[in-house]
Amino acid sequence: MSETSVFKNRNLFIIFGVTLIAMMGVASITPAFPDIIRYFDISPQQVGGLIVAFTLPGIFLTPFTGILADRYGRKIVLVPSLFLFGLAGFACMFTKDFYWLLVLRFFQGIGASSLSSMNITLVGDLFEGKQRTAVMGYNASVLSIATASYPALGGVIAILGWQYIFALPILAIPLGLCVIRCLNNPEPKNKSNLRSYFGKVWKTINRKTVWGLLIINFIIFLILYGSYLTYFPLMLENRLGAESYQIGLMMSLMSITTAGVSSQLGRINQWLGLKKQLIFGSSAYLIATLIMMTAGDYAVVGLGVIIFGLGHGVIIPSIQNMMVGFAGISERAAFMSLNSMVLRGGQTFGPLMVGLFYALKGLEAAFLSGAILAGIMLVIIFLMVGTEDHKTRH
């Protein structure tokens, strides 16, 4: 089968739907952060709590959802997750108290905790070889289209009132019903006892390259959720006087760039080796955050955003493609849930860590911290990441 023939598989569109919902929880609300700060009379550090409350459950719950998905099936985990995400997210629309908003975001985060690992797990279950590489790229493009669309959509909706951006999560409910009726994936047949199962999972994890990729993924989301998603909107408002819709459009430029690059992962994989893809992505993060640190007009900001998007479009699907190839179907959900847990850790601690830099030295320090982290990523790639183990899985 050709790479493009995968679009005849309707399961692919369910995977895309899960990806779209998984990205909705943060990307759609960040352009409204300045409005939320004013409405609740809170600080920039406090508004980052909306990200932390949402991502925190994933750190603790994601491994358990992965184990459940391996032992009892993907749908058993996926459907309740989508329903809880939709209901708790929609309820945020009606709260008038910031602390209740944080509580509802926490419950929405419980629903979201499995989504970012289940979509990649399903790709691994349903596709192999070049098709899997192509689908990883297509899925990353959908993810990037979501991160492009949601800030723009959220920014426009926020003109009516920040509350209305929380009408979007209700879309998870019909998707959950669609999963019940339409998803046709091979379910794992785990007959082994738990000790044997955990032994296989640990054997899959305990490799130098895997540990390196996990560290890199953690750092990526420290940068993305710390320097970029939390403080980029504030930088645009403070330096350029940007309105919410302008913030959303500028953030969408990064995601559009990422979507275009990710969709070509099959070709990029032929041009650049896996390790070179990681080096390229990390270098782009380093350059982009240094540009954003001092940018004072839209042209320079736009350059930094495009470079950030180029790097993101290469490194994210490349890491996912490498990771999913390490595990078989019987332990894949747990393995990918560990990766998702690490990702959630980066999402959670990114706003907190970068917030310390911001509190000490302002916006410039928030982006300088991102550049330092990108430099650390490069060191990890050179010291820990190889490709031989991954190749043997195919």
Coordinates of C-alpha atoms in Angstrom, one line a residue:
M1 CA 0.0 0.0 0.0
S2 CA 1.2 3.5 -0.8
E3 CA 1.6 6.2 1.8
T4 CA -1.4 8.2 0.5
S5 CA -3.7 5.1 0.6
V6 CA -3.8 5.4 4.4
F7 CA -6.5 8.0 3.9
K8 CA -8.9 5.2 2.9
N9 CA -8.7 4.0 6.5
R10 CA -11.5 5.7 8.4
N11 CA -9.7 4.9 11.7
L12 CA -7.2 7.6 10.6
F13 CA -9.8 10.3 10.9
I14 CA -10.7 9.2 14.4
I15 CA -7.0 9.5 15.3
F16 CA -7.0 13.0 13.8
G17 CA -10.1 13.8 15.9
V18 CA -8.5 12.7 19.1
T19 CA -5.4 14.8 18.2
L20 CA -7.6 17.8 17.6
I21 CA -9.3 17.4 21.0
A22 CA -6.1 16.8 22.8
M23 CA -4.6 20.1 21.6
M24 CA -7.7 22.1 22.4
G25 CA -7.2 22.3 26.1
V26 CA -4.3 24.8 26.0
A27 CA -4.0 26.2 22.5
S28 CA -7.5 27.7 22.4
I29 CA -7.3 29.6 25.6
T30 CA -3.8 31.3 25.6
P31 CA -4.8 34.3 23.5
A32 CA -7.3 35.2 26.1
F33 CA -4.8 35.2 28.9
P34 CA -4.5 39.0 29.0
D35 CA -8.3 39.2 29.2
I36 CA -8.5 36.6 32.0
I37 CA -5.8 38.4 33.9
R38 CA -7.9 41.6 33.9
Y39 CA -11.2 39.9 34.6
F40 CA -10.0 38.0 37.7
D41 CA -7.4 40.7 38.7
I42 CA -4.6 38.1 38.8
S43 CA -0.9 38.2 38.0
P44 CA 0.8 36.7 34.8
Q45 CA 2.3 33.9 37.0
Q46 CA -1.2 33.1 38.3
V47 CA -2.8 32.8 34.9
G48 CA -0.2 30.1 34.1
G49 CA -2.1 28.1 36.7
L50 CA -4.7 27.4 34.0
I51 CA -2.1 25.4 32.1
V52 CA -0.6 23.8 35.2
A53 CA -4.1 22.7 36.6
F54 CA -4.9 21.1 33.2
T55 CA -1.6 19.3 32.7
L56 CA -0.9 18.2 36.2
P57 CA -3.2 15.2 36.3
G58 CA -1.4 13.8 33.3
I59 CA 1.8 13.4 35.2
F60 CA 0.2 11.0 37.6
L61 CA -2.7 9.4 35.7
T62 CA -1.2 8.8 32.2
P63 CA 0.8 5.7 33.2
F64 CA -2.3 4.1 34.7
T65 CA -4.4 4.8 31.6
G66 CA -1.7 3.3 29.5
I67 CA -1.7 0.1 31.6
L68 CA -5.5 -0.1 31.4
A69 CA -5.4 0.4 27.6
D70 CA -2.9 -2.5 27.3
R71 CA -4.8 -4.8 29.6
Y72 CA -8.4 -4.1 28.7
G73 CA -8.4 -2.2 25.4
R74 CA -8.0 1.2 23.9
K75 CA -11.8 2.1 23.8
I76 CA -12.2 1.4 27.5
V77 CA -9.9 4.3 28.2
L78 CA -10.5 6.6 25.3
V79 CA -14.3 7.0 25.5
P80 CA -14.6 8.0 29.2
S81 CA -11.6 10.4 28.7
L82 CA -13.3 12.2 25.9
F83 CA -16.6 12.5 27.8
L84 CA -14.9 13.9 30.9
F85 CA -12.8 16.3 28.9
G86 CA -15.9 17.7 27.1
L87 CA -18.2 18.1 30.2
A88 CA -15.6 19.6 32.6
G89 CA -14.2 21.9 29.9
F90 CA -17.7 23.2 29.0
A91 CA -18.5 23.8 32.7
C92 CA -15.5 26.3 32.8
M93 CA -17.7 28.6 30.7
F94 CA -20.0 29.3 33.6
T95 CA -17.7 29.9 36.5
K96 CA -17.1 33.4 38.0
D97 CA -14.4 32.4 40.4
F98 CA -10.8 31.8 39.4
Y99 CA -10.2 29.0 41.9
W100 CA -13.3 27.1 40.7
L101 CA -12.0 27.6 37.2
L102 CA -8.7 25.9 38.2
V103 CA -10.7 23.0 39.8
L104 CA -12.7 22.5 36.5
R105 CA -9.5 22.7 34.5
F106 CA -8.0 20.0 36.7
F107 CA -11.0 17.7 36.0
Q108 CA -10.7 18.5 32.3
G109 CA -7.0 17.6 32.5
I110 CA -8.0 14.2 34.0
G111 CA -10.0 13.6 30.8
A112 CA -7.1 14.8 28.7
S113 CA -4.5 12.7 30.4
S114 CA -4.8 9.8 28.1
L115 CA -5.5 11.5 24.8
S116 CA -2.0 12.6 23.8
S117 CA -0.7 9.1 24.2
M118 CA -3.7 7.2 22.9
N119 CA -3.6 8.8 19.4
I120 CA 0.1 7.9 18.9
T121 CA -0.6 4.4 20.3
L122 CA -3.4 3.9 17.7
V123 CA -1.0 5.0 15.0
G124 CA 1.5 2.3 16.1
D125 CA -1.3 -0.3 16.3
L126 CA -2.7 0.4 12.9
F127 CA 0.2 1.3 10.7
E128 CA 3.8 0.0 10.1
G129 CA 7.0 1.0 8.2
K130 CA 6.8 3.9 5.7
Q131 CA 3.0 4.2 6.3
R132 CA 3.6 4.7 10.0
T133 CA 6.2 7.4 9.3
A134 CA 3.9 9.1 6.9
V135 CA 0.9 9.0 9.3
M136 CA 3.0 10.4 12.1
G137 CA 3.8 13.3 9.9
Y138 CA 0.1 13.7 8.9
N139 CA -1.0 13.5 12.5
A140 CA 1.6 16.1 13.5
S141 CA 0.3 18.3 10.7
V142 CA -3.2 18.0 12.1
L143 CA -1.8 18.8 15.5
S144 CA -0.2 21.9 14.1
I145 CA -3.3 22.9 12.2
A146 CA -5.1 22.7 15.5
T147 CA -2.4 24.8 17.3
A148 CA -2.7 27.2 14.4
S149 CA -6.5 27.3 14.3
Y150 CA -7.2 27.3 18.1
P151 CA -5.2 30.4 19.0
A152 CA -6.8 32.3 16.1
L153 CA -10.3 30.9 16.9
G154 CA -9.8 31.5 20.6
G155 CA -8.6 35.1 20.0
V156 CA -11.6 35.9 17.8
I157 CA -14.0 34.2 20.3
A158 CA -12.4 36.1 23.2
I159 CA -13.5 39.4 21.6
L160 CA -17.0 38.3 22.7
G161 CA -15.8 37.3 26.1
W162 CA -13.1 34.9 27.4
Q163 CA -15.8 32.6 28.8
Y164 CA -17.0 31.6 25.3
I165 CA -13.7 29.8 24.4
F166 CA -14.8 27.1 26.8
A167 CA -17.7 26.2 24.6
L168 CA -15.3 24.3 22.3
P169 CA -14.6 21.3 24.5
I170 CA -18.2 20.0 24.1
L171 CA -17.0 18.7 20.7
A172 CA -15.3 15.8 22.5
I173 CA -18.7 14.3 23.3
P174 CA -19.7 13.5 19.7
L175 CA -16.2 12.2 19.0
G176 CA -16.5 9.8 22.0
L177 CA -19.8 8.5 20.5
C178 CA -18.0 8.1 17.1
V179 CA -15.2 6.1 18.8
I180 CA -17.8 3.7 20.3
R181 CA -19.4 3.1 16.9
C182 CA -16.7 3.4 14.3
L183 CA -13.2 2.8 15.7
N184 CA -11.9 -0.6 14.4
N185 CA -8.5 -1.2 15.8
P186 CA -6.6 -4.3 16.9
E187 CA -6.9 -4.6 20.7
P188 CA -4.0 -6.1 22.6
K189 CA -4.4 -9.6 24.0
N190 CA -2.5 -9.5 27.2
K191 CA -2.7 -12.9 28.8
S192 CA 0.6 -12.5 30.7
N193 CA 0.6 -11.8 34.4
L194 CA 1.4 -8.3 35.6
R195 CA 5.0 -9.1 36.6
S196 CA 5.8 -10.4 33.1
Y197 CA 4.0 -7.4 31.6
F198 CA 5.9 -4.8 33.6
G199 CA 9.1 -6.6 32.8
K200 CA 8.5 -6.2 29.1
V201 CA 7.6 -2.6 29.6
W202 CA 10.8 -1.9 31.6
K203 CA 12.9 -3.7 29.0
T204 CA 11.5 -1.5 26.3
I205 CA 12.1 1.7 28.4
N206 CA 15.6 0.9 29.8
R207 CA 17.7 1.9 26.8
K208 CA 20.0 4.8 26.5
T209 CA 18.3 6.2 23.4
V210 CA 14.9 6.0 25.0
W211 CA 16.0 7.8 28.1
G212 CA 17.6 10.5 25.9
L213 CA 14.4 10.9 23.9
L214 CA 12.3 11.2 27.1
I215 CA 14.6 13.9 28.4
I216 CA 14.4 15.8 25.1
N217 CA 10.6 15.6 25.0
F218 CA 10.5 17.0 28.6
I219 CA 12.7 19.9 27.6
I220 CA 10.7 20.6 24.4
F221 CA 7.5 21.1 26.4
L222 CA 9.3 23.2 29.0
I223 CA 10.1 25.6 26.2
L224 CA 6.8 25.3 24.4
Y225 CA 4.6 25.8 27.4
G226 CA 6.9 28.0 29.3
S227 CA 8.6 30.5 27.0
Y228 CA 6.2 30.3 24.1
L229 CA 2.6 29.6 25.0
T230 CA 2.6 31.4 28.4
Y231 CA 4.9 34.4 27.8
F232 CA 4.8 35.0 24.0
P233 CA 1.2 36.4 24.3
L234 CA 2.3 38.7 27.1
M235 CA 5.4 39.8 25.1
L236 CA 3.2 40.7 22.1
E237 CA 0.8 42.8 24.3
N238 CA 3.6 44.5 26.3
R239 CA 6.0 45.3 23.5
L240 CA 3.6 45.7 20.5
G241 CA 0.3 46.5 22.1
A242 CA -1.3 43.5 20.4
E243 CA -4.9 42.6 20.8
S244 CA -6.2 39.1 21.5
Y245 CA -7.0 38.4 17.8
Q246 CA -3.5 39.7 16.7
I247 CA -1.9 37.4 19.3
G248 CA -3.9 34.5 18.0
L249 CA -2.9 35.2 14.4
M250 CA 0.8 35.5 15.2
M251 CA 0.8 32.3 17.1
S252 CA -1.0 30.6 14.2
L253 CA 1.9 31.5 12.0
M254 CA 4.1 29.1 14.0
S255 CA 1.6 26.3 13.7
I256 CA 1.0 26.8 10.0
T257 CA 4.8 26.5 9.5
T258 CA 4.9 23.4 11.6
A259 CA 1.9 21.8 9.8
G260 CA 3.6 22.3 6.4
V261 CA 6.9 20.8 7.6
S262 CA 5.3 17.9 9.4
S263 CA 3.3 16.8 6.4
Q264 CA 6.5 16.2 4.6
L265 CA 8.0 13.9 7.3
G266 CA 8.2 11.0 4.9
R267 CA 10.4 13.0 2.5
I268 CA 12.4 14.6 5.3
N269 CA 13.1 11.1 6.7
Q270 CA 14.8 10.3 3.4
W271 CA 16.9 13.5 3.4
L272 CA 17.9 13.7 7.0
G273 CA 18.8 10.9 9.4
L274 CA 16.8 10.6 12.6
K275 CA 19.5 12.2 14.8
K276 CA 20.0 15.1 12.3
Q277 CA 16.3 15.8 12.5
L278 CA 16.6 16.2 16.3
I279 CA 19.7 18.4 15.9
F280 CA 17.9 20.6 13.4
G281 CA 14.8 21.0 15.6
S282 CA 16.8 21.8 18.7
S283 CA 19.0 24.4 16.9
A284 CA 15.8 26.1 15.5
Y285 CA 14.4 26.4 19.1
L286 CA 17.7 28.0 20.2
I287 CA 17.8 30.5 17.4
A288 CA 14.1 31.3 17.7
T289 CA 14.0 32.0 21.4
L290 CA 17.1 34.2 21.1
I291 CA 15.3 36.2 18.4
M292 CA 12.1 36.5 20.5
M293 CA 14.1 37.7 23.5
T294 CA 14.9 41.0 21.9
A295 CA 12.3 41.3 19.1
G296 CA 10.7 44.7 18.9
D297 CA 8.6 44.7 15.8
Y298 CA 6.3 42.3 14.0
A299 CA 8.8 41.4 11.2
V300 CA 11.4 40.2 13.7
V301 CA 8.9 38.4 15.8
G302 CA 7.5 36.7 12.7
L303 CA 10.9 35.5 11.8
G304 CA 11.4 34.0 15.2
V305 CA 8.0 32.3 15.1
I306 CA 8.7 30.8 11.6
I307 CA 12.0 29.4 12.8
F308 CA 10.4 28.0 15.9
G309 CA 7.7 26.4 13.7
L310 CA 10.3 24.8 11.4
G311 CA 12.1 23.2 14.3
H312 CA 8.9 22.0 15.9
G313 CA 7.6 20.6 12.7
V314 CA 10.6 18.3 12.3
I315 CA 11.4 17.3 15.9
I316 CA 7.9 16.4 17.3
P317 CA 6.9 13.8 14.7
S318 CA 10.4 12.5 14.5
I319 CA 10.5 11.7 18.2
Q320 CA 7.0 10.2 18.1
N321 CA 8.0 8.0 15.2
M322 CA 11.2 6.8 17.0
M323 CA 9.3 6.2 20.2
V324 CA 6.4 4.2 18.9
G325 CA 8.8 1.9 17.0
F326 CA 10.4 0.6 20.2
A327 CA 7.3 -1.1 21.7
G328 CA 5.1 -4.0 20.5
I329 CA 1.3 -3.8 20.7
S330 CA 1.1 -5.6 24.1
E331 CA 3.0 -2.9 25.9
R332 CA 2.8 0.0 23.5
A333 CA 0.1 2.0 25.4
A334 CA 2.0 1.9 28.6
F335 CA 5.2 2.9 26.9
M336 CA 3.7 5.8 25.0
S337 CA 1.8 6.8 28.2
L338 CA 5.2 7.2 29.9
N339 CA 6.3 9.5 27.0
S340 CA 3.0 11.4 27.5
M341 CA 3.6 11.6 31.2
V342 CA 7.0 13.2 30.5
L343 CA 5.4 15.5 28.0
R344 CA 2.8 16.5 30.6
G345 CA 5.6 17.2 33.1
G346 CA 7.2 19.6 30.7
Q347 CA 3.8 21.3 30.1
T348 CA 3.2 21.6 33.9
F349 CA 6.6 22.8 35.0
G350 CA 7.3 24.9 32.0
P351 CA 5.1 27.9 33.1
L352 CA 6.4 27.5 36.7
M353 CA 10.1 27.3 35.8
V354 CA 10.0 30.1 33.2
G355 CA 7.8 32.1 35.5
L356 CA 10.7 32.2 38.0
F357 CA 13.0 33.7 35.3
Y358 CA 10.2 36.2 34.4
A359 CA 9.8 37.2 38.0
L360 CA 13.5 37.8 38.4
K361 CA 14.4 39.5 35.1
G362 CA 11.3 40.1 33.0
L363 CA 10.3 38.9 29.5
E364 CA 13.9 38.8 28.2
A365 CA 14.8 36.2 30.8
A366 CA 11.7 34.1 30.0
F367 CA 13.0 33.6 26.5
L368 CA 16.6 33.3 27.5
S369 CA 15.6 30.4 29.6
G370 CA 14.2 28.8 26.5
A371 CA 17.4 29.2 24.6
I372 CA 19.4 27.7 27.5
L373 CA 17.1 24.7 27.5
A374 CA 17.5 24.3 23.7
G375 CA 21.3 24.2 24.2
I376 CA 20.9 21.5 26.8
M377 CA 18.8 19.5 24.3
L378 CA 21.6 19.6 21.8
V379 CA 24.0 18.2 24.4
I380 CA 21.6 15.4 25.3
I381 CA 21.1 14.5 21.6
F382 CA 24.9 14.1 21.0
L383 CA 25.5 12.2 24.2
M384 CA 22.5 9.8 24.4
V385 CA 20.6 9.4 21.2
G386 CA 21.4 6.7 18.7
T387 CA 19.2 5.1 16.0
E388 CA 20.4 1.5 15.8
D389 CA 17.9 0.1 18.4
H390 CA 15.0 1.9 16.6
K391 CA 16.0 0.4 13.2
T392 CA 15.9 -3.1 14.6
R393 CA 12.2 -2.6 15.6
H394 CA 11.2 -2.4 11.9

